[in-house]
Coordinates of C-alpha atoms and ligand atoms in Angstrom, one line a residue:
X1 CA 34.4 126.8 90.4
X2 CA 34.9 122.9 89.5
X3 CA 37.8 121.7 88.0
X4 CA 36.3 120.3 85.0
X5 CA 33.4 121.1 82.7
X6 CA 33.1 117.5 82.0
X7 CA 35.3 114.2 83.8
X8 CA 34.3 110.7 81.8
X9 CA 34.9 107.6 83.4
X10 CA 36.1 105.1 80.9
X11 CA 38.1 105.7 77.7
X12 CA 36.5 103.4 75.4
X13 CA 34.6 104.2 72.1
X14 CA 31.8 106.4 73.7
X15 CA 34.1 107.7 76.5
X16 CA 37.0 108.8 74.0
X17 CA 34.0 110.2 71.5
X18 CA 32.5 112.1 73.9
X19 CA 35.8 113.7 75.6
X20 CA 36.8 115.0 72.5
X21 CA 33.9 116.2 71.1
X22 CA 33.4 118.5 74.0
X23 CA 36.9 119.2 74.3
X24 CA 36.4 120.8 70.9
X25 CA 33.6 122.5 71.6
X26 CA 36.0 124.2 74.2
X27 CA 35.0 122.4 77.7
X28 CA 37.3 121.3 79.8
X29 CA 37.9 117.4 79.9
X30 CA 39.1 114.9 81.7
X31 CA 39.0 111.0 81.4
X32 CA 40.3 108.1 84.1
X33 CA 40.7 104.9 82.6
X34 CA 42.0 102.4 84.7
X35 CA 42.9 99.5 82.2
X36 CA 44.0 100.9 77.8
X37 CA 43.0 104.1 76.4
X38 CA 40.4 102.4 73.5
X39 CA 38.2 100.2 75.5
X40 CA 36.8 96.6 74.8
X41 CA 36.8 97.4 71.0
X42 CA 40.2 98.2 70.4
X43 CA 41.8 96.2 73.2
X44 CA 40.1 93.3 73.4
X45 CA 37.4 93.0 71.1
X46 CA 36.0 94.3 67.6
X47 CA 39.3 95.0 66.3
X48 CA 41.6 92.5 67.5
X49 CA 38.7 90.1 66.5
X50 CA 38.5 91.1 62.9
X51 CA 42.2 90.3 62.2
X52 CA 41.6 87.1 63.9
X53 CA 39.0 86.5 61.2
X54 CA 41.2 87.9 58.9
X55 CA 44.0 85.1 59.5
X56 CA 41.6 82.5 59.8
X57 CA 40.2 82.7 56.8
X58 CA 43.5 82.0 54.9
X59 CA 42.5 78.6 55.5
X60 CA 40.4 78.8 53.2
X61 CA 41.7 80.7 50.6
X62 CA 44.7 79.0 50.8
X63 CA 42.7 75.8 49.5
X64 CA 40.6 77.5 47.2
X65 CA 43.5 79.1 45.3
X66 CA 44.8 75.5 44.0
X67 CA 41.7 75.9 41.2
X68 CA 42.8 79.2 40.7
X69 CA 46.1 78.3 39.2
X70 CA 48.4 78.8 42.4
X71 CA 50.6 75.9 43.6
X72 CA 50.8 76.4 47.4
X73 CA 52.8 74.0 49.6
X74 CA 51.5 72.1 52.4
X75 CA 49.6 75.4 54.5
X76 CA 50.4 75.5 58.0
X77 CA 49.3 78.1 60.7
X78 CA 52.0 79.3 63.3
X79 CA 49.2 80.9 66.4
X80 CA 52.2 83.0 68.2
X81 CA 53.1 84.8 64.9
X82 CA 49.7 86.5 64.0
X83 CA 48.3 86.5 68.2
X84 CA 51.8 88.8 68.4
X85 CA 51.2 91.1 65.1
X86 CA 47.9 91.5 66.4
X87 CA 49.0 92.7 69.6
X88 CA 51.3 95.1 68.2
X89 CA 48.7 96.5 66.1
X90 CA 46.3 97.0 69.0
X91 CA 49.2 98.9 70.9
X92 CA 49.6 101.1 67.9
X93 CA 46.0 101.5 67.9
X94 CA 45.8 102.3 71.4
X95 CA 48.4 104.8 71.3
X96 CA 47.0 106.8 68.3
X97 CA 43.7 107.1 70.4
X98 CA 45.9 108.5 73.2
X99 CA 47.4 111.2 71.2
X100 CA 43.7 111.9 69.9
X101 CA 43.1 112.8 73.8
X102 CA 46.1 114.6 74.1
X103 CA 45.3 116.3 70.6
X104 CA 42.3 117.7 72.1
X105 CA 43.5 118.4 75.6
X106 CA 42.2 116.1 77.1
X107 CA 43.5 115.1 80.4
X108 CA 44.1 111.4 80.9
X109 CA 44.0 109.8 84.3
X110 CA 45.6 106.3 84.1
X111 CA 43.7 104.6 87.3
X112 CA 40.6 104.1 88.8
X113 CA 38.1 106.2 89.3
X114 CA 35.0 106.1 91.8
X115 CA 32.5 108.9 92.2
X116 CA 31.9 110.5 96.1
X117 CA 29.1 112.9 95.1
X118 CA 27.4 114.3 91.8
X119 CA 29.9 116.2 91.6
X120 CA 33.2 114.6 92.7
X121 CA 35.4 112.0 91.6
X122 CA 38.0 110.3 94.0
X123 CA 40.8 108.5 91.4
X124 CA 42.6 105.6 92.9
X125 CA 45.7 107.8 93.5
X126 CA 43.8 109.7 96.8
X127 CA 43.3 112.7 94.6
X128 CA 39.3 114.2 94.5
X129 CA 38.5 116.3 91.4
X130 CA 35.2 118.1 91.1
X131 CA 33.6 118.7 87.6
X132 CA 30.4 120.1 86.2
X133 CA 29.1 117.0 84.1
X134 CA 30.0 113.4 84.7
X135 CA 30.0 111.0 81.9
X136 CA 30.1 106.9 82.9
X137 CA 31.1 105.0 80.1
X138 CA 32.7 101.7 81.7
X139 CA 31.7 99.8 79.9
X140 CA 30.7 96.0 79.9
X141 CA 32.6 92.9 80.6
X142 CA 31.9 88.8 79.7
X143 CA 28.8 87.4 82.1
X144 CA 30.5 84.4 83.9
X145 CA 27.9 81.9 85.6
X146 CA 28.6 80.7 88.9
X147 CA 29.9 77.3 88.7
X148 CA 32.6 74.9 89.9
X149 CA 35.6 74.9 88.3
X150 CA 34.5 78.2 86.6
X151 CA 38.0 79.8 86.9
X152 CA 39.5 77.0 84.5
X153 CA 37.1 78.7 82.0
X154 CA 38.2 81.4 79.7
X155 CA 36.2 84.5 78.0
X156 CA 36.9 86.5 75.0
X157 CA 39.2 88.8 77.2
X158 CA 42.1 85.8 77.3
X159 CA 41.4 84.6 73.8
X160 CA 43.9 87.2 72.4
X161 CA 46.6 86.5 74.8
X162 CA 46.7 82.3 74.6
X163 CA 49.8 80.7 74.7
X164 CA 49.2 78.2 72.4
X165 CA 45.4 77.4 70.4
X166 CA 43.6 74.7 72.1
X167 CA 43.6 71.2 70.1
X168 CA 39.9 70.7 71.5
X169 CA 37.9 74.4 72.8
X170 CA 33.8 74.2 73.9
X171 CA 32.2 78.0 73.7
X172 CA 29.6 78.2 76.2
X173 CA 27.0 80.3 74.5
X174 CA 25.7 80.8 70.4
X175 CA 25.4 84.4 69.9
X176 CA 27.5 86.8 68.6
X177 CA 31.1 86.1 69.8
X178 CA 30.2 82.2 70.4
X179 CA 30.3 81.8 66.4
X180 CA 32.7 84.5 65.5
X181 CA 35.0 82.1 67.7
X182 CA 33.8 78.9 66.7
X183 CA 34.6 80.1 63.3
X184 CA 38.1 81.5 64.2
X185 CA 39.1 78.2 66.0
X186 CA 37.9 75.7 63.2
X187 CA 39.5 77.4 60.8
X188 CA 43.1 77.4 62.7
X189 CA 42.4 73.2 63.4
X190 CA 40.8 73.3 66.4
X191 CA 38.0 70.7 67.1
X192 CA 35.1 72.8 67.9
X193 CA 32.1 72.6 70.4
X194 CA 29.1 75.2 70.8
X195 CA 27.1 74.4 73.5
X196 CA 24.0 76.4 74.3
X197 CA 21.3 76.3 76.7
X198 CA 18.5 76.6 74.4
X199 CA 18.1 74.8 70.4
X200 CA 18.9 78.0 68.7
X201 CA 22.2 79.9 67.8
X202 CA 21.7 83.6 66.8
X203 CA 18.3 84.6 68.5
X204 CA 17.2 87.8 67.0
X205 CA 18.6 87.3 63.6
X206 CA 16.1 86.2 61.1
X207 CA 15.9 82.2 60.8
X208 CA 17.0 81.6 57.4
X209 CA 20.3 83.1 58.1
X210 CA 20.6 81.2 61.2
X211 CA 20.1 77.7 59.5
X212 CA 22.0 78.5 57.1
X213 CA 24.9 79.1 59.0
X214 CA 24.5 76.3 61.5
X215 CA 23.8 73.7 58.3
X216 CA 27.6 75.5 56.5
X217 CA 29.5 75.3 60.0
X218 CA 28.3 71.7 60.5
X219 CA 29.9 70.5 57.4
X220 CA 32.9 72.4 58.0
X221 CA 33.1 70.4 61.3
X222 CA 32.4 72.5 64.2
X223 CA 29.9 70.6 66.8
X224 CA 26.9 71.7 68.2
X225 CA 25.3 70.8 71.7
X226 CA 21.9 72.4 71.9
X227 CA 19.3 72.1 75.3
X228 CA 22.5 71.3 77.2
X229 CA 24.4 73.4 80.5
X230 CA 27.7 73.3 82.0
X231 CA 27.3 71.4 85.7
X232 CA 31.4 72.1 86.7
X233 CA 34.2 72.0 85.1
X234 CA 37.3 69.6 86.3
X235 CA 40.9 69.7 85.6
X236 CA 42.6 66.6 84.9
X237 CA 45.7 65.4 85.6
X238 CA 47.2 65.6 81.9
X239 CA 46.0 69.5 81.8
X240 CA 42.9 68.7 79.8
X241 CA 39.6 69.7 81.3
X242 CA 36.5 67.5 81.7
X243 CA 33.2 69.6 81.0
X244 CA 30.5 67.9 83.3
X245 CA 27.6 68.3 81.6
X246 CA 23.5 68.5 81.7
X247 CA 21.4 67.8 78.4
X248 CA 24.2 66.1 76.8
X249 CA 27.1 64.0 77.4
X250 CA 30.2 65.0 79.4
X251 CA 33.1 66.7 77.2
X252 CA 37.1 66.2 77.4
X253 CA 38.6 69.4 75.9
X254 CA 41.7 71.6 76.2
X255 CA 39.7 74.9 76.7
X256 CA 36.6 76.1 77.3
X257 CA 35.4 79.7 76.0
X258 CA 32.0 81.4 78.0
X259 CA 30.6 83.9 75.7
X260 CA 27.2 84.1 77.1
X261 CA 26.3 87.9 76.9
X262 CA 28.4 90.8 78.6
X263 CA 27.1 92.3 82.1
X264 CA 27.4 96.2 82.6
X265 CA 30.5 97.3 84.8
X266 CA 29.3 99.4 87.6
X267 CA 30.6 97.7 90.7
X268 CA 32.7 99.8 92.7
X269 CA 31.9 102.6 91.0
X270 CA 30.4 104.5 94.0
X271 CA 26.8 105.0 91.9
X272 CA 25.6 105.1 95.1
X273 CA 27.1 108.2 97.0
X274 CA 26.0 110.6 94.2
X275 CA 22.4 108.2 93.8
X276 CA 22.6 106.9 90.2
X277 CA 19.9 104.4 89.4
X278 CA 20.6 101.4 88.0
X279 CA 17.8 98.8 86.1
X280 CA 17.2 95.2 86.4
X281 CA 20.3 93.8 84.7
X282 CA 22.6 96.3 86.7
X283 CA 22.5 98.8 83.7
X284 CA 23.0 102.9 84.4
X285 CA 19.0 103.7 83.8
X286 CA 19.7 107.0 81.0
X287 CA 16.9 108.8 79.2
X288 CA 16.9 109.4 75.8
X289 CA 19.6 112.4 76.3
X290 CA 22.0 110.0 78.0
X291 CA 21.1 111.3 81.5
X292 CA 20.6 109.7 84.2
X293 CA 18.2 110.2 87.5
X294 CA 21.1 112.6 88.5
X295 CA 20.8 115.7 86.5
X296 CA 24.5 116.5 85.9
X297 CA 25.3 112.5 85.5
X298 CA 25.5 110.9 82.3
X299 CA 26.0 107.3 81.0
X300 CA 27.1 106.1 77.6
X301 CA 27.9 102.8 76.2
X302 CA 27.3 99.4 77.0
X303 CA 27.2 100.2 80.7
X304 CA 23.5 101.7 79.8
X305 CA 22.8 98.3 77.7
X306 CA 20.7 99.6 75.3
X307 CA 22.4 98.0 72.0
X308 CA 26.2 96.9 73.0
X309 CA 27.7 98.0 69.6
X310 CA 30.4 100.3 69.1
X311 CA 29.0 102.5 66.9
X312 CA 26.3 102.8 68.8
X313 CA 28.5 104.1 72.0
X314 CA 30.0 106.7 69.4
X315 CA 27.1 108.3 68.6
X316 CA 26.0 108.2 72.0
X317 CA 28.5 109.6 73.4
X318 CA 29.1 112.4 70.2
X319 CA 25.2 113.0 71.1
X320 CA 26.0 113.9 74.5
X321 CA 28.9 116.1 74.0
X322 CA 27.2 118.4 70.9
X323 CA 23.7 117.9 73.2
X324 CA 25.9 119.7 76.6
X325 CA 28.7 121.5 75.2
X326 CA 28.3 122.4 71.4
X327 CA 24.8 124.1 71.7
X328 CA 23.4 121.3 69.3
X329 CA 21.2 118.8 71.3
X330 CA 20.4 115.4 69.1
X331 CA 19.5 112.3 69.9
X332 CA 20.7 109.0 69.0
X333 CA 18.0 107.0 66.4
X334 CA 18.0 103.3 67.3
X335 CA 16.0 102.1 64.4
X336 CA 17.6 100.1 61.3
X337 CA 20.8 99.4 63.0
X338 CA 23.0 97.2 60.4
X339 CA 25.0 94.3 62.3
X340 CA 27.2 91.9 61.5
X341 CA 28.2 88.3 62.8
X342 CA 31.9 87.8 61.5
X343 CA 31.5 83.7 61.3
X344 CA 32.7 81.9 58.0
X345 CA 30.8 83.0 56.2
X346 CA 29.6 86.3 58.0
X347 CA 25.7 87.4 58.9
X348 CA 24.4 90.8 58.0
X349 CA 21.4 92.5 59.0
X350 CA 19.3 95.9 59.2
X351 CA 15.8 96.4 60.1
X352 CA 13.3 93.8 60.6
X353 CA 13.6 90.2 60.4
X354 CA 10.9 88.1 58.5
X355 CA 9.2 87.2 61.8
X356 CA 9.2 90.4 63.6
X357 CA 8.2 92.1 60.1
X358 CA 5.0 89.8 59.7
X359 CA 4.5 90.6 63.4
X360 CA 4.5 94.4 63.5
X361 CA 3.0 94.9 60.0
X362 CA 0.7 92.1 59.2
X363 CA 0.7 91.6 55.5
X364 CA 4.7 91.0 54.8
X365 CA 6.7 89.6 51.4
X366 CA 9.8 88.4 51.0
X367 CA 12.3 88.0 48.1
X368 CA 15.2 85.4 48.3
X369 CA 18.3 84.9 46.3
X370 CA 19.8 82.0 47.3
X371 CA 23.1 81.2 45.1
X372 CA 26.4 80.2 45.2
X373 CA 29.5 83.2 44.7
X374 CA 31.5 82.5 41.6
X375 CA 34.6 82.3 43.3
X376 CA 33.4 79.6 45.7
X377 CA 31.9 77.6 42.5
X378 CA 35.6 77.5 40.5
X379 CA 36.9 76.4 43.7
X380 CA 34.4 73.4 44.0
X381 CA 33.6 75.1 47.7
X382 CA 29.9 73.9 48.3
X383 CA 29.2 76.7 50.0
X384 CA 25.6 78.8 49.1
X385 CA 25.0 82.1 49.5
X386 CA 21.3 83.5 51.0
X387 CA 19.9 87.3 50.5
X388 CA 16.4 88.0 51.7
X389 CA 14.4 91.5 51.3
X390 CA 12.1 92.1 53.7
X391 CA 8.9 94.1 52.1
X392 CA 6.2 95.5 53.8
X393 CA 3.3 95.1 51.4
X394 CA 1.5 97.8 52.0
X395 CA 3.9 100.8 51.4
X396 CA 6.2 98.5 49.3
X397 CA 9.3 99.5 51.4
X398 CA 12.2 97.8 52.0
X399 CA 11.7 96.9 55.9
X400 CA 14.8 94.3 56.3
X401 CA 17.5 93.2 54.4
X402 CA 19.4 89.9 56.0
X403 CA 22.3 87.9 54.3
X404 CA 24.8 85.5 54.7
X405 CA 27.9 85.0 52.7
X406 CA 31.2 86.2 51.5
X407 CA 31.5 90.2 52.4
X408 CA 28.2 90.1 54.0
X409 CA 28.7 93.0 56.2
X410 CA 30.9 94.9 53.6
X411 CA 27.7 94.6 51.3
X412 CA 25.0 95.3 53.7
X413 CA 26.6 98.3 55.0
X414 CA 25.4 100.0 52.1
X415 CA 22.5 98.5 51.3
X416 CA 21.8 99.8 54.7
X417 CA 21.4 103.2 53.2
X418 CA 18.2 102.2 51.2
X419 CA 16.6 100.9 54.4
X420 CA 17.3 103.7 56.8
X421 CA 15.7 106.2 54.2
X422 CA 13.0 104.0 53.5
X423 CA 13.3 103.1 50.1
X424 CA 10.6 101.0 48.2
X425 CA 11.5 97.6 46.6
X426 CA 10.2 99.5 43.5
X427 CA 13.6 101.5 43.9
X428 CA 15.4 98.8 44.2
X429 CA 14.1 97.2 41.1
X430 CA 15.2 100.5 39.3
X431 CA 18.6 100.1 40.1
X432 CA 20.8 98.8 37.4
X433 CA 22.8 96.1 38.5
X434 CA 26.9 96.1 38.8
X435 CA 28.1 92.4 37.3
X436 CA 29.8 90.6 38.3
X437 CA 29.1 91.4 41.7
X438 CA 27.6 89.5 44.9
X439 CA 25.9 92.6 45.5
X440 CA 23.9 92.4 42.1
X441 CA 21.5 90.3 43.8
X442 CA 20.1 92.9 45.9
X443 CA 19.3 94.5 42.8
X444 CA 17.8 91.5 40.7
X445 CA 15.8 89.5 43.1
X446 CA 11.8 89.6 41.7
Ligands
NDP1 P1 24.9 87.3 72.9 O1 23.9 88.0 73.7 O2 25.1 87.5 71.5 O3 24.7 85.7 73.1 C1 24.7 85.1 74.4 C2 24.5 83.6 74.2 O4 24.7 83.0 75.5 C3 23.2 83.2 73.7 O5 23.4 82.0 72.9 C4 22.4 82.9 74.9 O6 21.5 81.8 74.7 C5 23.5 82.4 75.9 N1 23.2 82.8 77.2 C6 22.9 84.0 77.7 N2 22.8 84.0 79.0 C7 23.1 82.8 79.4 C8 23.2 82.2 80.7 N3 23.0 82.8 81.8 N4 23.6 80.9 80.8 C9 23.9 80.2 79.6 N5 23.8 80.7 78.4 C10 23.4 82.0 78.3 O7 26.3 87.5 73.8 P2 27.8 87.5 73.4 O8 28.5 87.2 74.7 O9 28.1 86.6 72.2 O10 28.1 89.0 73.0 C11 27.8 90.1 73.8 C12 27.4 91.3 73.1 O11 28.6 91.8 72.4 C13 26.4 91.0 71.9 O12 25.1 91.1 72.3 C14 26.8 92.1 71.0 O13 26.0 93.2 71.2 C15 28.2 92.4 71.2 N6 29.1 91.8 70.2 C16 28.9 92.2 68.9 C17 29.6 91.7 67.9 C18 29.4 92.2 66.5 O14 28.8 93.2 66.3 N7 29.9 91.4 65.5 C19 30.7 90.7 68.1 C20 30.8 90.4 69.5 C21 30.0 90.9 70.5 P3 20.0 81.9 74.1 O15 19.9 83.4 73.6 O16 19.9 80.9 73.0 O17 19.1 81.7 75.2

């Protein structure tokens, strides 16, 4: 007899999805987390993040509302107040995933836990439990080159908790969280600095998007240093840092951000007493099912870096528990995956960009609407707008849909829809449009 049908390591999106849904398919759960019940997305990342963008972009519409009629004093931005209201909202959050746990009787271990066999689990405590299945789900955490001076550097785990915003910041990287920050930071009156190792931000998203973006965050002022790498960092006397660098000239700045892709936790895990392979970046190896080389041991989540998105960890991990537990074994699809950047003005995409499209299918067309959003034109904001369909020409279906502009994500989750089930451009041609919408365009473009 083991103590538990199923003990998870981790309580973040896939970890809490998974205990749950077995839970209520009537095994008997348990879950260690050593750090808060919710995991990088609630804690310290997606969620947290969003308000951030959220206040930020008051800026913004704060300036635009003067041509809208409103008298609004002289703006000014007070960091503590929302960095505190966000906090609290992340506690509440936290909590309410707690009760979920408890909701479903779910046992919660508050410490560490490191497995001794395929079938046991020592927590930090002393205590050993055994249990029938094992789910990791650690999680991943911010990749953090080795170089001097590298613990004056901050990642997006401290971002939340600064003491005051940094007059001057450099982000280390240009993907995801590098311009959701960047973003952020100019919009609160930092001077901004992206620095990345290659001449591209956003690789993977389709090109017109990215230029776009890089061409509106350059005249909103935030800096770019392409080709260029970090050689140390120094701490001066007055508290400011100097960022000795290679491909471009050495920076001064308050703070400086690394956000240069997230590494899978599984140090100290003890993979190796119950012999769980891992893969060339340090990923748990899983097959389709979630399972790894150890037949009872599972992985979820980022810690399995296949696509490090929440909702992608959810469905793994609901997957998992209907797959094991409920009698009703699925699998997670992985194609047409809608993602967002949340910069000023957000990226959205699903399916394939314009380059892999003409790659994977030959004969390709594209359809562009490229305008400006009403709103931004009575507030005299220069600021255009970009929607691109992504056709395959043979089938006429709609194989990508990419955009950038206000609500981008909002809109694209939708649209999203049409290009999971395949829909044809001919479909989307038949739909009548809803003015005056941003969203029309997807309707109207020929
Ligand atoms: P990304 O993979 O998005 O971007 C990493 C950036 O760092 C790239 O510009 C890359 O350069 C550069 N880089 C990578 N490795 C190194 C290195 N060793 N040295 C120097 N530069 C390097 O990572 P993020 O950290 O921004 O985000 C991590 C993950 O979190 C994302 O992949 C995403 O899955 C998830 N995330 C999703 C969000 C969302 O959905 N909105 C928001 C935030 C995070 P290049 O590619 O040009 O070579």
């Amino acid at each position: 007899m083991m103590d538990y049908d199923l003990f998870v390591i981790g309580a973040g999106s896939g970890g809490v999805r998974a205990s749950r849904i077995a839970a209520s398919h009537g095994a008997k759960v348990a879950v260690a987390e050593e750090y808060r019940v919710g995991g990088t997305c609630v804690i310290r990342g997606c969620v947290p993040k969003k308000l951030l963008i959220y206040g930020a972009h008051f800026a913004e519409d704060l300036d635009d509302a003067a041509m809208f009629g409103w008298d609004v004093p002289e703006k000014r931005f007070d960091w503590a107040v929302l960095r505190d209201n966000v906090a609290a909202e992340v506690n509440r959050l936290e909590g309410l995933y707690g009760q979920t746990l408890g909701n479903h009787k779910v046992e919660i271990f508050h410490e560490r836990a490191t497995l001794v066999g395929p079938n046991e689990v020592k927590l930090a405590s002393g205590k050993t439990v055994t249990a029938d299945k094992i789910l990791i789900a650690t999680g991943a955490r911010p990749f953090l080159p080795d170089l001097p001076g590298i613990e004056h550097a901050i990642t997006s785990n401290e971002v939340f908790l600064l003491e005051e915003l940094p007059k001057r910041v450099v982000i280390a990287g240009a993907g995801y969280i590098a311009n959701e920050f960047a973003g952020i930071f100019n919009e609160f009156g930092s001077q901004v600095t992206v620095v990345n190792r290659s001449e591209t931000i956003l690789r993977g998203y389709d090109e017109q998007m990215r230029d776009r973006l890089l061409q509106i965050s350059m005249a909103k002022g935030i800096q770019y240093r392409f080709n260029s790498t970090f050689e140390r960092i120094e701490k001066q006397d007055d508290g400011s840092l100097k960022l000795v660098m290679k491909g471009c000239d050495d920076i001064i700045a308050d703070a400086v951000m690394f956000a240069t892709g997230r590494v899978p936790n599984v140090e100290g895990l003890g993979l190796e007493h119950a012999g769980v392979e891992l893969g060339d970046k340090g990923q748990i190896k899983v097959d389709e099912n979630s399972r790894t080389n150890v037949p009872n041991i599972f992985a979820v989540g980022d810690v399995t870096d296949r696509v490090q998105l929440t909702p992608v960890a959810i469905r793994e991990g609901h997957a998992f528990a209907d797959s094991q537990f409920g009698g009703n074994p699925w699998t997670v699809e992985y194609d047409a995956i809608p993602n967002a950047v949340f910069s000023h003005p957000p990226i959205a995409g699903v399916g394939l960009t314009e380059a892999q499209a003409r790659n994977k299918l030959g004969s390709v067309k594209t359809f562009t609407s490229d305008f400006r959003a009403m709103k931004n034109v009575l507030a005299g904001r220069n600021e255009r707008s970009l929607y691109k369909l992504v056709v395959d020409s043979s089938t006429d279906e709609v194989v990508g849909i990419h955009m950038i502009g206000p609500d981008a994500p909002e809109i694209l989750q939708a649209a999203a829809i049409a290009v999971k089930a395949r829909l044809k451009k001919a479909d989307f041609d038949r739909t009548m449009a809803l003015h005056p919408t941003m969203s029309e365009e997807l309707v109207l473009m020929r």
